[in-house]
């Protein structure tokens, strides 16, 4: 069984104000729930996700994957997300030049959290969740139009009609000055119908 990839629009400012900030957390979450018109269940989920301030993670997850997973859960309460089965941009990060589109997690974390992790941890972009900044998405769009090598590689990792879904997520994010979180195994098609994710 393959992995399940979803893309979640998110802005770095939201990463700090919603995910990492400790100041006045309960009041901020309550205000956010009212602004978004969230019901009691969604508000409770938001509070549960944000209560750990980005420090908790499921067993066996790397720091990269945990941050992608948790921030994507927050984003899922705020906006639509896009499901691409097991097709992922991060599969390209081992190739020369594709790392320029991804943002190091330490660049979106507060300094106190982004300090060098223990030796067994890795922050390097891998196939366990990446953040593509708004600027990175714009550059990727332009390079896809102008460079055959970029186009062929993206077509290779998003085959059979999945690339338009990735571009729909990217274009939605860019139009709102957001980047995209690529999350692994957050959304499973047996739990949520894919049609509800391809907004």
PDB file of C-alpha atoms in Angstrom:
ATOM      1  CA  UNK A   1       0.000   0.000   0.000  1.00  0.00           C
ATOM      2  CA  UNK A   2       1.393   3.392  -0.985  1.00  0.00           C
ATOM      3  CA  UNK A   3       1.668   6.572   0.982  1.00  0.00           C
ATOM      4  CA  UNK A   4      -0.972   9.295   0.770  1.00  0.00           C
ATOM      5  CA  UNK A   5       0.061  12.844  -0.095  1.00  0.00           C
ATOM      6  CA  UNK A   6      -1.942  16.015   0.439  1.00  0.00           C
ATOM      7  CA  UNK A   7      -1.120  19.678  -0.174  1.00  0.00           C
ATOM      8  CA  UNK A   8      -2.186  22.381   2.282  1.00  0.00           C
ATOM      9  CA  UNK A   9      -1.919  26.147   1.611  1.00  0.00           C
ATOM     10  CA  UNK A  10      -0.207  27.909   4.511  1.00  0.00           C
ATOM     11  CA  UNK A  11       1.653  31.186   5.048  1.00  0.00           C
ATOM     12  CA  UNK A  12       4.747  31.498   7.265  1.00  0.00           C
ATOM     13  CA  UNK A  13       2.982  34.178   9.330  1.00  0.00           C
ATOM     14  CA  UNK A  14       0.267  31.628  10.084  1.00  0.00           C
ATOM     15  CA  UNK A  15       2.899  29.098  11.046  1.00  0.00           C
ATOM     16  CA  UNK A  16       4.083  31.437  13.784  1.00  0.00           C
ATOM     17  CA  UNK A  17       0.779  32.900  14.941  1.00  0.00           C
ATOM     18  CA  UNK A  18      -1.220  29.665  14.901  1.00  0.00           C
ATOM     19  CA  UNK A  19       1.275  26.919  15.435  1.00  0.00           C
ATOM     20  CA  UNK A  20       4.221  28.106  17.470  1.00  0.00           C
ATOM     21  CA  UNK A  21       3.136  31.166  19.501  1.00  0.00           C
ATOM     22  CA  UNK A  22       2.642  30.542  23.215  1.00  0.00           C
ATOM     23  CA  UNK A  23       1.296  33.989  24.157  1.00  0.00           C
ATOM     24  CA  UNK A  24      -2.414  34.128  24.962  1.00  0.00           C
ATOM     25  CA  UNK A  25      -2.974  30.834  23.163  1.00  0.00           C
ATOM     26  CA  UNK A  26      -6.444  29.987  24.498  1.00  0.00           C
ATOM     27  CA  UNK A  27      -7.876  33.441  23.768  1.00  0.00           C
ATOM     28  CA  UNK A  28      -6.298  33.423  20.283  1.00  0.00           C
ATOM     29  CA  UNK A  29      -7.746  30.026  19.468  1.00  0.00           C
ATOM     30  CA  UNK A  30     -11.172  31.112  20.692  1.00  0.00           C
ATOM     31  CA  UNK A  31     -11.033  34.281  18.557  1.00  0.00           C
ATOM     32  CA  UNK A  32      -9.879  32.292  15.537  1.00  0.00           C
ATOM     33  CA  UNK A  33     -12.718  29.804  15.969  1.00  0.00           C
ATOM     34  CA  UNK A  34     -15.236  32.650  16.043  1.00  0.00           C
ATOM     35  CA  UNK A  35     -13.652  34.369  13.003  1.00  0.00           C
ATOM     36  CA  UNK A  36     -13.786  31.149  11.005  1.00  0.00           C
ATOM     37  CA  UNK A  37     -17.273  30.257  12.200  1.00  0.00           C
ATOM     38  CA  UNK A  38     -16.020  26.891  13.445  1.00  0.00           C
ATOM     39  CA  UNK A  39     -18.452  24.663  15.271  1.00  0.00           C
ATOM     40  CA  UNK A  40     -17.725  23.182  18.683  1.00  0.00           C
ATOM     41  CA  UNK A  41     -16.108  20.029  17.259  1.00  0.00           C
ATOM     42  CA  UNK A  42     -13.836  21.920  14.842  1.00  0.00           C
ATOM     43  CA  UNK A  43     -12.900  24.424  17.559  1.00  0.00           C
ATOM     44  CA  UNK A  44     -12.003  21.563  19.897  1.00  0.00           C
ATOM     45  CA  UNK A  45      -9.845  19.959  17.165  1.00  0.00           C
ATOM     46  CA  UNK A  46      -8.097  23.290  16.531  1.00  0.00           C
ATOM     47  CA  UNK A  47      -7.365  23.701  20.230  1.00  0.00           C
ATOM     48  CA  UNK A  48      -6.046  20.145  20.506  1.00  0.00           C
ATOM     49  CA  UNK A  49      -3.741  20.612  17.505  1.00  0.00           C
ATOM     50  CA  UNK A  50      -2.401  23.962  18.669  1.00  0.00           C
ATOM     51  CA  UNK A  51      -2.112  23.194  22.368  1.00  0.00           C
ATOM     52  CA  UNK A  52       1.294  21.539  22.047  1.00  0.00           C
ATOM     53  CA  UNK A  53       2.838  24.541  20.262  1.00  0.00           C
ATOM     54  CA  UNK A  54       4.465  22.404  17.596  1.00  0.00           C
ATOM     55  CA  UNK A  55       6.456  20.268  19.983  1.00  0.00           C
ATOM     56  CA  UNK A  56       4.490  17.021  20.064  1.00  0.00           C
ATOM     57  CA  UNK A  57       4.770  14.390  17.380  1.00  0.00           C
ATOM     58  CA  UNK A  58       3.518  10.879  16.744  1.00  0.00           C
ATOM     59  CA  UNK A  59       5.983   8.107  17.532  1.00  0.00           C
ATOM     60  CA  UNK A  60       8.443   7.387  14.752  1.00  0.00           C
ATOM     61  CA  UNK A  61       8.021  10.721  12.934  1.00  0.00           C
ATOM     62  CA  UNK A  62      11.023  12.860  12.107  1.00  0.00           C
ATOM     63  CA  UNK A  63      10.881  16.548  13.045  1.00  0.00           C
ATOM     64  CA  UNK A  64      10.258  17.482   9.402  1.00  0.00           C
ATOM     65  CA  UNK A  65       7.377  15.081   9.071  1.00  0.00           C
ATOM     66  CA  UNK A  66       5.868  16.056  12.425  1.00  0.00           C
ATOM     67  CA  UNK A  67       5.898  19.770  11.611  1.00  0.00           C
ATOM     68  CA  UNK A  68       4.418  19.163   8.166  1.00  0.00           C
ATOM     69  CA  UNK A  69       1.803  16.832   9.622  1.00  0.00           C
ATOM     70  CA  UNK A  70       0.749  19.143  12.459  1.00  0.00           C
ATOM     71  CA  UNK A  71       0.781  22.371  10.422  1.00  0.00           C
ATOM     72  CA  UNK A  72      -1.184  20.657   7.668  1.00  0.00           C
ATOM     73  CA  UNK A  73      -3.795  19.613  10.268  1.00  0.00           C
ATOM     74  CA  UNK A  74      -4.126  23.286  11.277  1.00  0.00           C
ATOM     75  CA  UNK A  75      -4.346  24.349   7.648  1.00  0.00           C
ATOM     76  CA  UNK A  76      -7.041  21.743   7.022  1.00  0.00           C
ATOM     77  CA  UNK A  77      -9.320  23.619   9.411  1.00  0.00           C
ATOM     78  CA  UNK A  78      -8.690  26.909   7.596  1.00  0.00           C
ATOM     79  CA  UNK A  79      -8.728  26.049   3.887  1.00  0.00           C
ATOM     80  CA  UNK A  80      -9.269  23.333   1.330  1.00  0.00           C
ATOM     81  CA  UNK A  81      -6.502  20.851   0.610  1.00  0.00           C
ATOM     82  CA  UNK A  82      -5.613  18.811  -2.456  1.00  0.00           C
ATOM     83  CA  UNK A  83      -5.017  15.059  -2.522  1.00  0.00           C
ATOM     84  CA  UNK A  84      -2.522  13.530  -4.982  1.00  0.00           C
ATOM     85  CA  UNK A  85      -2.545   9.851  -4.006  1.00  0.00           C
ATOM     86  CA  UNK A  86       1.099   8.766  -3.595  1.00  0.00           C
ATOM     87  CA  UNK A  87       2.502  11.316  -6.061  1.00  0.00           C
ATOM     88  CA  UNK A  88       4.685  13.933  -4.413  1.00  0.00           C
ATOM     89  CA  UNK A  89       6.940  16.856  -5.232  1.00  0.00           C
ATOM     90  CA  UNK A  90       9.429  15.737  -2.570  1.00  0.00           C
ATOM     91  CA  UNK A  91      10.389  12.796  -4.800  1.00  0.00           C
ATOM     92  CA  UNK A  92      12.330  15.378  -6.841  1.00  0.00           C
ATOM     93  CA  UNK A  93      14.426  16.734  -3.995  1.00  0.00           C
ATOM     94  CA  UNK A  94      17.261  14.292  -4.625  1.00  0.00           C
ATOM     95  CA  UNK A  95      17.756  15.814  -8.084  1.00  0.00           C
ATOM     96  CA  UNK A  96      20.027  18.824  -8.696  1.00  0.00           C
ATOM     97  CA  UNK A  97      18.255  22.204  -8.599  1.00  0.00           C
ATOM     98  CA  UNK A  98      14.911  21.032  -7.202  1.00  0.00           C
ATOM     99  CA  UNK A  99      15.886  21.851  -3.632  1.00  0.00           C
ATOM    100  CA  UNK A 100      15.644  25.561  -4.494  1.00  0.00           C
ATOM    101  CA  UNK A 101      11.838  25.354  -4.471  1.00  0.00           C
ATOM    102  CA  UNK A 102      11.567  23.892  -0.959  1.00  0.00           C
ATOM    103  CA  UNK A 103      12.053  25.891   2.230  1.00  0.00           C
ATOM    104  CA  UNK A 104      14.062  24.518   5.131  1.00  0.00           C
ATOM    105  CA  UNK A 105      11.734  24.030   8.124  1.00  0.00           C
ATOM    106  CA  UNK A 106      14.164  25.996  10.288  1.00  0.00           C
ATOM    107  CA  UNK A 107      13.431  29.072   8.150  1.00  0.00           C
ATOM    108  CA  UNK A 108       9.763  29.068   9.199  1.00  0.00           C
ATOM    109  CA  UNK A 109      10.255  28.103  12.845  1.00  0.00           C
ATOM    110  CA  UNK A 110      11.015  30.459  15.711  1.00  0.00           C
ATOM    111  CA  UNK A 111      14.680  30.352  16.623  1.00  0.00           C
ATOM    112  CA  UNK A 112      13.990  28.699  19.979  1.00  0.00           C
ATOM    113  CA  UNK A 113      12.449  25.686  18.229  1.00  0.00           C
ATOM    114  CA  UNK A 114      14.763  25.655  15.211  1.00  0.00           C
ATOM    115  CA  UNK A 115      17.937  25.129  17.231  1.00  0.00           C
ATOM    116  CA  UNK A 116      20.031  22.246  15.987  1.00  0.00           C
ATOM    117  CA  UNK A 117      18.194  18.998  16.810  1.00  0.00           C
ATOM    118  CA  UNK A 118      19.852  15.971  18.408  1.00  0.00           C
ATOM    119  CA  UNK A 119      22.254  14.042  16.196  1.00  0.00           C
ATOM    120  CA  UNK A 120      19.723  11.347  15.322  1.00  0.00           C
ATOM    121  CA  UNK A 121      17.287  13.956  13.926  1.00  0.00           C
ATOM    122  CA  UNK A 122      17.403  15.308  10.401  1.00  0.00           C
ATOM    123  CA  UNK A 123      15.989  18.574   9.130  1.00  0.00           C
ATOM    124  CA  UNK A 124      16.983  17.867   5.529  1.00  0.00           C
ATOM    125  CA  UNK A 125      14.151  17.884   3.026  1.00  0.00           C
ATOM    126  CA  UNK A 126      13.141  14.290   2.454  1.00  0.00           C
ATOM    127  CA  UNK A 127      10.075  12.379   1.403  1.00  0.00           C
ATOM    128  CA  UNK A 128       8.431  13.092   4.750  1.00  0.00           C
ATOM    129  CA  UNK A 129       6.818  16.485   4.251  1.00  0.00           C
ATOM    130  CA  UNK A 130       8.138  19.696   2.778  1.00  0.00           C
ATOM    131  CA  UNK A 131       7.151  23.356   2.661  1.00  0.00           C
ATOM    132  CA  UNK A 132       7.104  25.089  -0.729  1.00  0.00           C
ATOM    133  CA  UNK A 133       7.090  28.851  -0.178  1.00  0.00           C
ATOM    134  CA  UNK A 134       5.014  31.262  -2.263  1.00  0.00           C
ATOM    135  CA  UNK A 135       8.205  32.487  -3.942  1.00  0.00           C
ATOM    136  CA  UNK A 136       9.302  28.896  -4.564  1.00  0.00           C
ATOM    137  CA  UNK A 137       5.950  28.049  -6.167  1.00  0.00           C
ATOM    138  CA  UNK A 138       6.149  31.106  -8.440  1.00  0.00           C
ATOM    139  CA  UNK A 139       9.678  30.133  -9.481  1.00  0.00           C
ATOM    140  CA  UNK A 140       8.572  26.531 -10.100  1.00  0.00           C
ATOM    141  CA  UNK A 141       5.674  27.701 -12.288  1.00  0.00           C
ATOM    142  CA  UNK A 142       7.982  29.925 -14.367  1.00  0.00           C
ATOM    143  CA  UNK A 143      10.656  27.229 -14.672  1.00  0.00           C
ATOM    144  CA  UNK A 144       8.066  24.651 -15.703  1.00  0.00           C
ATOM    145  CA  UNK A 145       6.994  26.937 -18.558  1.00  0.00           C
ATOM    146  CA  UNK A 146      10.550  27.760 -19.655  1.00  0.00           C
ATOM    147  CA  UNK A 147      12.668  24.664 -18.994  1.00  0.00           C
ATOM    148  CA  UNK A 148      11.984  21.263 -20.512  1.00  0.00           C
ATOM    149  CA  UNK A 149      13.990  19.452 -17.826  1.00  0.00           C
ATOM    150  CA  UNK A 150      11.790  20.836 -15.027  1.00  0.00           C
ATOM    151  CA  UNK A 151       8.667  20.093 -17.042  1.00  0.00           C
ATOM    152  CA  UNK A 152       9.666  16.496 -17.793  1.00  0.00           C
ATOM    153  CA  UNK A 153      10.566  15.748 -14.169  1.00  0.00           C
ATOM    154  CA  UNK A 154       7.292  17.170 -12.829  1.00  0.00           C
ATOM    155  CA  UNK A 155       5.359  15.240 -15.471  1.00  0.00           C
ATOM    156  CA  UNK A 156       7.221  12.116 -14.376  1.00  0.00           C
ATOM    157  CA  UNK A 157       6.413  12.382 -10.650  1.00  0.00           C
ATOM    158  CA  UNK A 158       2.787  13.508 -11.226  1.00  0.00           C
ATOM    159  CA  UNK A 159       1.609  11.100 -13.966  1.00  0.00           C
ATOM    160  CA  UNK A 160      -1.842  10.330 -15.336  1.00  0.00           C
ATOM    161  CA  UNK A 161      -3.586  13.629 -14.640  1.00  0.00           C
ATOM    162  CA  UNK A 162      -2.263  14.300 -11.129  1.00  0.00           C
ATOM    163  CA  UNK A 163      -0.129  17.313 -12.129  1.00  0.00           C
ATOM    164  CA  UNK A 164      -3.160  19.614 -12.732  1.00  0.00           C
ATOM    165  CA  UNK A 165      -4.234  18.900  -9.142  1.00  0.00           C
ATOM    166  CA  UNK A 166      -0.794  19.893  -7.847  1.00  0.00           C
ATOM    167  CA  UNK A 167      -0.926  23.081  -9.962  1.00  0.00           C
ATOM    168  CA  UNK A 168      -4.452  23.865  -8.710  1.00  0.00           C
ATOM    169  CA  UNK A 169      -3.119  23.728  -5.130  1.00  0.00           C
ATOM    170  CA  UNK A 170      -0.065  25.830  -6.060  1.00  0.00           C
ATOM    171  CA  UNK A 171      -2.101  28.472  -7.908  1.00  0.00           C
ATOM    172  CA  UNK A 172      -4.625  28.709  -5.064  1.00  0.00           C
ATOM    173  CA  UNK A 173      -1.782  29.183  -2.571  1.00  0.00           C
ATOM    174  CA  UNK A 174       0.066  31.799  -4.652  1.00  0.00           C
ATOM    175  CA  UNK A 175      -3.136  33.803  -5.191  1.00  0.00           C
ATOM    176  CA  UNK A 176      -3.376  34.088  -1.385  1.00  0.00           C
ATOM    177  CA  UNK A 177       0.338  34.769  -0.727  1.00  0.00           C
ATOM    178  CA  UNK A 178       0.706  31.306   0.763  1.00  0.00           C
ATOM    179  CA  UNK A 179       3.025  28.400   0.266  1.00  0.00           C
ATOM    180  CA  UNK A 180       2.136  24.700   0.288  1.00  0.00           C
ATOM    181  CA  UNK A 181       2.761  22.092   2.932  1.00  0.00           C
ATOM    182  CA  UNK A 182       3.207  18.627   1.489  1.00  0.00           C
ATOM    183  CA  UNK A 183       1.934  16.228   4.136  1.00  0.00           C
ATOM    184  CA  UNK A 184       2.390  12.470   4.213  1.00  0.00           C
ATOM    185  CA  UNK A 185      -0.399  10.132   5.333  1.00  0.00           C
ATOM    186  CA  UNK A 186      -2.459  12.898   6.896  1.00  0.00           C
ATOM    187  CA  UNK A 187      -5.452  12.400   4.615  1.00  0.00           C
ATOM    188  CA  UNK A 188      -6.425   8.922   3.557  1.00  0.00           C
ATOM    189  CA  UNK A 189      -8.905   8.362   0.736  1.00  0.00           C
ATOM    190  CA  UNK A 190     -10.729   5.717   2.770  1.00  0.00           C
ATOM    191  CA  UNK A 191     -11.460   8.391   5.406  1.00  0.00           C
ATOM    192  CA  UNK A 192     -12.258  11.421   3.246  1.00  0.00           C
ATOM    193  CA  UNK A 193     -13.530  11.246  -0.310  1.00  0.00           C
ATOM    194  CA  UNK A 194     -10.842  12.530  -2.727  1.00  0.00           C
ATOM    195  CA  UNK A 195     -13.452  14.670  -4.488  1.00  0.00           C
ATOM    196  CA  UNK A 196     -13.804  16.748  -1.339  1.00  0.00           C
ATOM    197  CA  UNK A 197     -10.061  17.429  -1.375  1.00  0.00           C
ATOM    198  CA  UNK A 198      -9.699  18.532  -4.979  1.00  0.00           C
ATOM    199  CA  UNK A 199     -11.277  21.961  -4.375  1.00  0.00           C
TER     200      UNK A 199
END
